[in-house]
Coordinates of C-alpha atoms in Angstrom, one line a residue:
X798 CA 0.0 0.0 0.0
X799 CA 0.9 3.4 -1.2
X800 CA 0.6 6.3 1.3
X801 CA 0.5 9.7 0.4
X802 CA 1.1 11.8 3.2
X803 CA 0.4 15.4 3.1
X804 CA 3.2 17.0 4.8
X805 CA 1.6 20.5 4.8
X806 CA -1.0 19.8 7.0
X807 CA 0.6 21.6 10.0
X808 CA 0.1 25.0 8.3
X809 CA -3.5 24.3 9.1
X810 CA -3.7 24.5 13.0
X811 CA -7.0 26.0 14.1
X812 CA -6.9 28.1 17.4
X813 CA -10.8 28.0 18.0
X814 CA -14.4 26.6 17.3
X815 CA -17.7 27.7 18.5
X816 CA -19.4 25.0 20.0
X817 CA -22.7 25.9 22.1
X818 CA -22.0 29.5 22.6
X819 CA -18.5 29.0 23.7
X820 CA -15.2 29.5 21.7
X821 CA -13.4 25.9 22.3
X822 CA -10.3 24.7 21.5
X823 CA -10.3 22.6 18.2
X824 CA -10.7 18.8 17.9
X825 CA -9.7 18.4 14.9
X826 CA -5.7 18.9 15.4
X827 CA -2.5 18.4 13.4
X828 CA -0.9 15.4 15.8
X829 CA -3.7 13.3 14.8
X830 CA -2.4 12.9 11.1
X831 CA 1.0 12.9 13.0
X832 CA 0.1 10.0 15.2
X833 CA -1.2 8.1 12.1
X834 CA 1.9 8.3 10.4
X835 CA 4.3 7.4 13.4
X836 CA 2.1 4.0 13.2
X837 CA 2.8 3.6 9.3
X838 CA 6.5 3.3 9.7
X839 CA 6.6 1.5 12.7
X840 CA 4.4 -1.6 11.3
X841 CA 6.3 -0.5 7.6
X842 CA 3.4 -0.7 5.5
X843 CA 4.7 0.0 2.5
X844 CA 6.1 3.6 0.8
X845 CA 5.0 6.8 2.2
X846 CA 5.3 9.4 -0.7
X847 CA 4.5 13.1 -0.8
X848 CA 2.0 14.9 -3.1
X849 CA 2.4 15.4 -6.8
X850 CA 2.5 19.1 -8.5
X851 CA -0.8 19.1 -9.4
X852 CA -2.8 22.3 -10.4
X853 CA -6.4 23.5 -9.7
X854 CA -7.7 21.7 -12.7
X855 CA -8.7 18.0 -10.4
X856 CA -10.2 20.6 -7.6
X857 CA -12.3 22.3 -10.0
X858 CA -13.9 19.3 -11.7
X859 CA -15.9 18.9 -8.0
X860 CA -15.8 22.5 -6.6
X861 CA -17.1 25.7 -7.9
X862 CA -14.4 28.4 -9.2
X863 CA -15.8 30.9 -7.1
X864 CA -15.5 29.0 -4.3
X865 CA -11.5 27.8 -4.8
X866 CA -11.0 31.9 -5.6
X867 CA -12.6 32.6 -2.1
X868 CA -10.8 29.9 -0.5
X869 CA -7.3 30.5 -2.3
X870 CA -7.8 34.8 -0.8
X871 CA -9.7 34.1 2.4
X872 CA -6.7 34.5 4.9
X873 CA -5.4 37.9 2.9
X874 CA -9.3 39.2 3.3
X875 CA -9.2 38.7 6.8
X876 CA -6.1 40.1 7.8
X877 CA -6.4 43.6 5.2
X878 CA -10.0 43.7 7.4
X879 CA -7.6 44.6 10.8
X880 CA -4.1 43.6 10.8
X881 CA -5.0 42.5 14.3
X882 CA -7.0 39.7 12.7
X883 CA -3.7 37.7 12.1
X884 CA -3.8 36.7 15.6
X885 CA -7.3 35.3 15.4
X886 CA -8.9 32.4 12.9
X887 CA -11.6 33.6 10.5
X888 CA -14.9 32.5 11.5
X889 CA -18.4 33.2 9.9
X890 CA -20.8 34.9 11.1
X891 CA -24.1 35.2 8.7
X892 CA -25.3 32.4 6.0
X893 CA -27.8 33.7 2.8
X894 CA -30.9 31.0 4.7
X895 CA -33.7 29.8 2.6
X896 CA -35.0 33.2 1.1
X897 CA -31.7 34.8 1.2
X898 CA -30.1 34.9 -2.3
X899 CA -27.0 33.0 -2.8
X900 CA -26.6 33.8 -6.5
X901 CA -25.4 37.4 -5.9
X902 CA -21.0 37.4 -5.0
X903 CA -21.3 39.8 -2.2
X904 CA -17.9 42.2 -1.8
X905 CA -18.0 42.2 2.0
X906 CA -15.7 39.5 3.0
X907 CA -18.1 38.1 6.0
X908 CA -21.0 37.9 3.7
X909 CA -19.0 36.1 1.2
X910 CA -17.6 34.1 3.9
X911 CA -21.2 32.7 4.8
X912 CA -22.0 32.2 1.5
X913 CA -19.0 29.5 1.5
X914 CA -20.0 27.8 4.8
X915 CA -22.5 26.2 6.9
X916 CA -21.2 26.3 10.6
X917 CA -19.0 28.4 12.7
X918 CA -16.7 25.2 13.5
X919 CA -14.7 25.2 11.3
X920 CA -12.0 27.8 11.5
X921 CA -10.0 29.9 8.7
X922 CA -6.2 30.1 9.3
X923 CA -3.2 31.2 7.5
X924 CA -2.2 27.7 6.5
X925 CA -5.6 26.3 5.5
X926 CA -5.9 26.7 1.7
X927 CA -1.9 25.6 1.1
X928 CA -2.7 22.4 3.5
X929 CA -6.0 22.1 1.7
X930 CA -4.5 22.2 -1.5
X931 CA -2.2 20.0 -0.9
X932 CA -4.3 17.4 0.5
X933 CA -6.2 17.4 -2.6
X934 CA -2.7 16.6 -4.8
X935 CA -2.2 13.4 -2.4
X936 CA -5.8 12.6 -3.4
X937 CA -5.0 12.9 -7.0
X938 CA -1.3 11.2 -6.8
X939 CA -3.3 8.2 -5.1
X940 CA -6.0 7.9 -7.6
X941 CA -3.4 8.2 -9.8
X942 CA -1.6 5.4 -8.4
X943 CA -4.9 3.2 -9.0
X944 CA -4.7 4.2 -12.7
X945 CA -1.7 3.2 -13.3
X946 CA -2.2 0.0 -12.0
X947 CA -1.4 -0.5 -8.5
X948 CA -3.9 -2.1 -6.1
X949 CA -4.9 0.0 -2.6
X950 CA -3.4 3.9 -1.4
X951 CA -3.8 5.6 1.1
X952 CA -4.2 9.9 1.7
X953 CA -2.8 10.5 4.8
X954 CA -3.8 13.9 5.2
X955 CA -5.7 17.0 6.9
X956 CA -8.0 19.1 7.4
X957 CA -10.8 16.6 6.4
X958 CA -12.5 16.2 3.5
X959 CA -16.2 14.9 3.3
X960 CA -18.4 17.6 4.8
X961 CA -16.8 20.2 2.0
X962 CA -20.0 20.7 -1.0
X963 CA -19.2 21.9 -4.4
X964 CA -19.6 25.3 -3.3
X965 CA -18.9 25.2 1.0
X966 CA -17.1 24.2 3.8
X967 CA -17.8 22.9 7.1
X968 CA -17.4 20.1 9.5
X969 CA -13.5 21.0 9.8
X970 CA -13.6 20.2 5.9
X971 CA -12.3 22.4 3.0
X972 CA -11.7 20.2 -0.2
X973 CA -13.3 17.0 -0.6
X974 CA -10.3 14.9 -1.5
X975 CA -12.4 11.7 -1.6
X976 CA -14.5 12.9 -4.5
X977 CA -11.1 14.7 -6.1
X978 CA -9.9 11.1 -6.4
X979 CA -13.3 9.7 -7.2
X980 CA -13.1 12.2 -10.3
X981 CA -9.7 11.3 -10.9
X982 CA -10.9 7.4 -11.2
X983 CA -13.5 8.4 -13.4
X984 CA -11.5 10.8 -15.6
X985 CA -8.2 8.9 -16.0
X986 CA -11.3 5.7 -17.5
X987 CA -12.7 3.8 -14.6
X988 CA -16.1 3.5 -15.4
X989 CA -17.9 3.0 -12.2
X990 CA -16.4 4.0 -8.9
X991 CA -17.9 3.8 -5.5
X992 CA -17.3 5.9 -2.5
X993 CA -18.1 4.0 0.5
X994 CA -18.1 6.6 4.2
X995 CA -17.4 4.9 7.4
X996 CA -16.6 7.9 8.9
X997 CA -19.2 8.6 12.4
X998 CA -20.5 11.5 10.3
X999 CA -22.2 11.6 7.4
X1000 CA -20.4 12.7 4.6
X1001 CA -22.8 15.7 2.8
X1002 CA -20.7 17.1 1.0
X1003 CA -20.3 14.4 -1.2
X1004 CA -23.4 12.7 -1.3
X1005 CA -24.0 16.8 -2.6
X1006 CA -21.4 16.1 -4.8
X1007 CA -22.6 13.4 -6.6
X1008 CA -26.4 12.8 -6.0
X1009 CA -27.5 13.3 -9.6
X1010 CA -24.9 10.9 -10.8
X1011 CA -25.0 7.5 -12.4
X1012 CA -21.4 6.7 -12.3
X1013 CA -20.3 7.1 -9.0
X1014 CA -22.1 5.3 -6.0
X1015 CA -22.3 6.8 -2.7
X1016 CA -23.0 4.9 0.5
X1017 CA -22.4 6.4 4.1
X1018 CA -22.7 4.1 7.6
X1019 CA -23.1 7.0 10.2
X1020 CA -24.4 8.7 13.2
X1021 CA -28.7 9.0 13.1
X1022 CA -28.9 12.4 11.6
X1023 CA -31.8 13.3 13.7
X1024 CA -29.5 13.7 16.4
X1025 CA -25.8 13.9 15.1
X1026 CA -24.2 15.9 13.1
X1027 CA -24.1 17.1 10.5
X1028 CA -28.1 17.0 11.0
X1029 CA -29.4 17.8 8.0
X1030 CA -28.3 15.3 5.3
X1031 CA -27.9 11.7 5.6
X1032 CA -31.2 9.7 6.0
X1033 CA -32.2 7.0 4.4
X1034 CA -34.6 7.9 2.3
X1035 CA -32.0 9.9 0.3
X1036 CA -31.4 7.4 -2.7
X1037 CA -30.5 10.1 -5.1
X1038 CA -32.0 11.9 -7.8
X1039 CA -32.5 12.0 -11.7
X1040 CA -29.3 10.0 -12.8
X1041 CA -28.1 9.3 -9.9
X1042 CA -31.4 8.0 -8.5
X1043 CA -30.4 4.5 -6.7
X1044 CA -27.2 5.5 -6.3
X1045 CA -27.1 7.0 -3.3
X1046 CA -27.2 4.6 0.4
X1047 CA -27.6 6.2 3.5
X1048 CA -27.3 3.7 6.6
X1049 CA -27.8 5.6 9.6
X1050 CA -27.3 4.2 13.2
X1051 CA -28.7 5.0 16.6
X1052 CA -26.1 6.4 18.9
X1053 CA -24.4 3.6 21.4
X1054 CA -24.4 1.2 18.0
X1055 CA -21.7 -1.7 18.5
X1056 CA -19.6 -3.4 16.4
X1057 CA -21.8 -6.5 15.3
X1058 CA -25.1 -4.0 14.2
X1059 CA -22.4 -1.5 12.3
X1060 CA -20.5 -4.1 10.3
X1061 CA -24.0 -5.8 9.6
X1062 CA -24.6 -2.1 8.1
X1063 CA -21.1 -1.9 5.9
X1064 CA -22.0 -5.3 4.7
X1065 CA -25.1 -3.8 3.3
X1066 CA -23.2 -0.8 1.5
X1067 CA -20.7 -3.9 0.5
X1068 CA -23.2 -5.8 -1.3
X1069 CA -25.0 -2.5 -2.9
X1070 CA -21.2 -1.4 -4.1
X1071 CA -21.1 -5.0 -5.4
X1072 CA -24.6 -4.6 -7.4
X1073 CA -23.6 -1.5 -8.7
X1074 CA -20.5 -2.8 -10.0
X1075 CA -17.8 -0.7 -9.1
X1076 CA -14.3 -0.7 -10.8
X1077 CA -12.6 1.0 -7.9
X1078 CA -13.8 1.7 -4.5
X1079 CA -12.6 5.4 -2.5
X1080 CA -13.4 4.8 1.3
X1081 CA -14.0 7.7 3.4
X1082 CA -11.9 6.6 6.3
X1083 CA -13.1 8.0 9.6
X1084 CA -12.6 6.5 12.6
X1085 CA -14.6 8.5 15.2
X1086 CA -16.9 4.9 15.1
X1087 CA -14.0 4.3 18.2
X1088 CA -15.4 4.1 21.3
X1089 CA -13.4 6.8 23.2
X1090 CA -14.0 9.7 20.4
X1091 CA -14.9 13.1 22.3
X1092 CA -17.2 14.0 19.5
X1093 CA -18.9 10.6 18.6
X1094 CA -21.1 8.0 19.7
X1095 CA -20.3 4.4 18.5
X1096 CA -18.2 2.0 20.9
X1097 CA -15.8 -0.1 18.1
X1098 CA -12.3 -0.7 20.4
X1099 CA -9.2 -0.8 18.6
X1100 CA -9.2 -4.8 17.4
X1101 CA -12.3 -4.1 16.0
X1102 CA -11.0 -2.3 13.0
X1103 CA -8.9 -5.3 11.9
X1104 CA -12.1 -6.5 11.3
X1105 CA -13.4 -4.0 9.1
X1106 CA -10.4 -3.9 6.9
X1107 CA -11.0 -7.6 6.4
X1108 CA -14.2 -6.9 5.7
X1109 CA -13.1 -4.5 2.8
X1110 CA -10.2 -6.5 1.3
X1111 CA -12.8 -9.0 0.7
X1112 CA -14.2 -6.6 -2.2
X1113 CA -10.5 -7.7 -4.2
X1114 CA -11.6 -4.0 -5.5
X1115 CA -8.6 -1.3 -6.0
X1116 CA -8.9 0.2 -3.3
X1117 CA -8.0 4.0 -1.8
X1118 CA -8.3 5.2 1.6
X1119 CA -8.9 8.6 2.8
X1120 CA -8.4 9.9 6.1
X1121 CA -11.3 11.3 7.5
X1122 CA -12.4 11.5 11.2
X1123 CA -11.0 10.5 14.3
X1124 CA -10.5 12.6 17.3
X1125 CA -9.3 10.2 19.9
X1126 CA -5.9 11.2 19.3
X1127 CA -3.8 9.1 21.5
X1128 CA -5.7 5.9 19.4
X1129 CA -6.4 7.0 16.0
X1130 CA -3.3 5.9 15.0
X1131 CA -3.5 2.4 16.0
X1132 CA -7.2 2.4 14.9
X1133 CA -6.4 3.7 11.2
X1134 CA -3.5 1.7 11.0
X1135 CA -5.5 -1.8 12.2
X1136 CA -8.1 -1.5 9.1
X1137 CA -5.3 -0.5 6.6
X1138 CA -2.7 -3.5 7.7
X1139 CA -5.8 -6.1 7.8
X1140 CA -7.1 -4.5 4.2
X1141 CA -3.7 -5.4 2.6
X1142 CA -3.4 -9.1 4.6
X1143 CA -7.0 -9.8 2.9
X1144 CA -6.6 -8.1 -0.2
X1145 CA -2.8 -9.1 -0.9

């Protein structure tokens, strides 16, 4: 297995997230893609290598130009506001609602900054669109990897991906690097490609993403939306729409879920992937399922996710994983490194 490690993440280190009224310290933090990759070289998994030069061309095939060209100026914005603001992360503050127009490119740099986002959790910082880039090039070098014939990758990187839309950000995500590479699969000639989310939460932004599609098949195992985040997307009576109707599989679970019910769940999305007929398979790889993640509610324990990479080398699909959640940070790197070394003893 390949690894792609993303060794700009650090310059994304947020200071702050609102959470209930209350400016928090973030969860989502640099050491955790740190502690994932100390765990890769000491069980040597195979070749860690660091992003491609890759331009904006693989970004923009899944997000809006407008939106890269906010993302790309965002930091300078926020510091010509008040030089002060260099000592702060950039947080939103208003979002266009229901009658609010969102067609309209708004010069003030809060509005527009709204207009790009869906929460106030997900911080703005100096480093973010360089570590976001770059996390997308890993995603592209990995897919890439698939293309040219090699079996299973993995994108070692941060911030997140999933939560990110065509046109917004949220959930501590920026760029969706799973459906960069699940574009890359499908432009480089894979005809059908599945993107399977194990992460706690569901990924919306790219069920978004693809929802009218045909070729690419999305199917989340997640937190009950009616009570976890991100609360207004992932239920399972979203089965997509016009081309893409049947191609969307939402598998929400109840809160306090266990290891037996959850994999009986990912062998459903296993056997829809298989109906569909994927060529290649991206997997949204969050593991916030762990029992001892702050922000979660499943109880999987650390041998448990030997188990699930079993259960997806059994596919014999090329295979690329994305790092996703996990917030445990003393176990996620045991925890992502358990389903990636079982994955490769199954697969071969």
């Amino acid at each position: 297995m390949k690894t792609f490690f993303n060794d700009q993440h650090p310059l994304h280190h947020g200071r702050h997230e609102m959470f209930r009224g209350k400016l928090v310290p973030c969860v989502e933090v640099p050491s955790r893609a740190d502690f994932v990759l100390q765990e890769l070289r000491a069980r040597g998994l195979g070749e860690v290598a660091s992003a491609p030069e890759v331009d904006l061309a693989p970004i923009e095939r899944v997000h809006a130009r407008r939106y890269i060209d906010f993302l790309s100026t965002a930091w300078n914005e926020w510091v010509a506001l008040d030089p002060a603001n260099a000592e702060l992360d950039a947080l939103p503050s208003y979002w266009p609602i229901r009658t609010f127009r969102s067609d309209v490119l708004p010069a003030s740099f809060p509005a527009r900054m709204g207009l790009f986002s869906y929460d106030a959790g997900s911080p703005i910082t100096s480093g973010t669109w360089p570590a976001a880039r770059q996390g997308a090039a890993c995603a592209v070098g990995a897919a890439d990897h698939l293309l040219q014939g090699g079996r299973s990758a993995f994108v070692l990187t941060r911030p997140p991906g999933h939560h990110a839309g065509h046109d917004f950000f949220g959930g501590y995500c920026f760029v969706n690097n799973a459906a960069v590479a699940a574009q890359r699969l499908r432009d480089g000639g894979v005809a059908r490609v599945a993107v399977l989310d194990i992460d706690y939460h569901h990924g919306n932004g790219t069920q978004a993403i693809f929802y009218e599609r045909g070729d690419v098949f999305f199917a989340s195992v997640h937190g009950d939306p009616h009570t976890e985040y991100p609360y207004y997307l992932g239920y399972a009576d979203e089965r997509g729409a016009g081309a893409g109707e049947g191609c969307n599989l939402n598998l929400p679970l109840p809160r306090g879920t266990g290891v037996a019910r959850w994999r009986e769940a990912m062998a459903i999305a296993l056997q829809a992937i298989a109906r569909f007929g994927a060529d290649a398979l991206v997997v949204s790889l969050g593991v916030d399922t762990f029992a001892g993640d702050p922000i979660a509610g499943f109880t999987l324990q650390s041998s448990d996710y030997l188990q699930v990479g079993d259960d997806l080398g059994a596919t014999r699909l090329p295979t690329m994983f994305v790092f996703e959640g996990g917030y445990a940070v003393a176990e996620v790197g045991v925890n992502t490194v358990n389903v990636l070394e079982a994955f490769k003893q199954r697969a071969g």
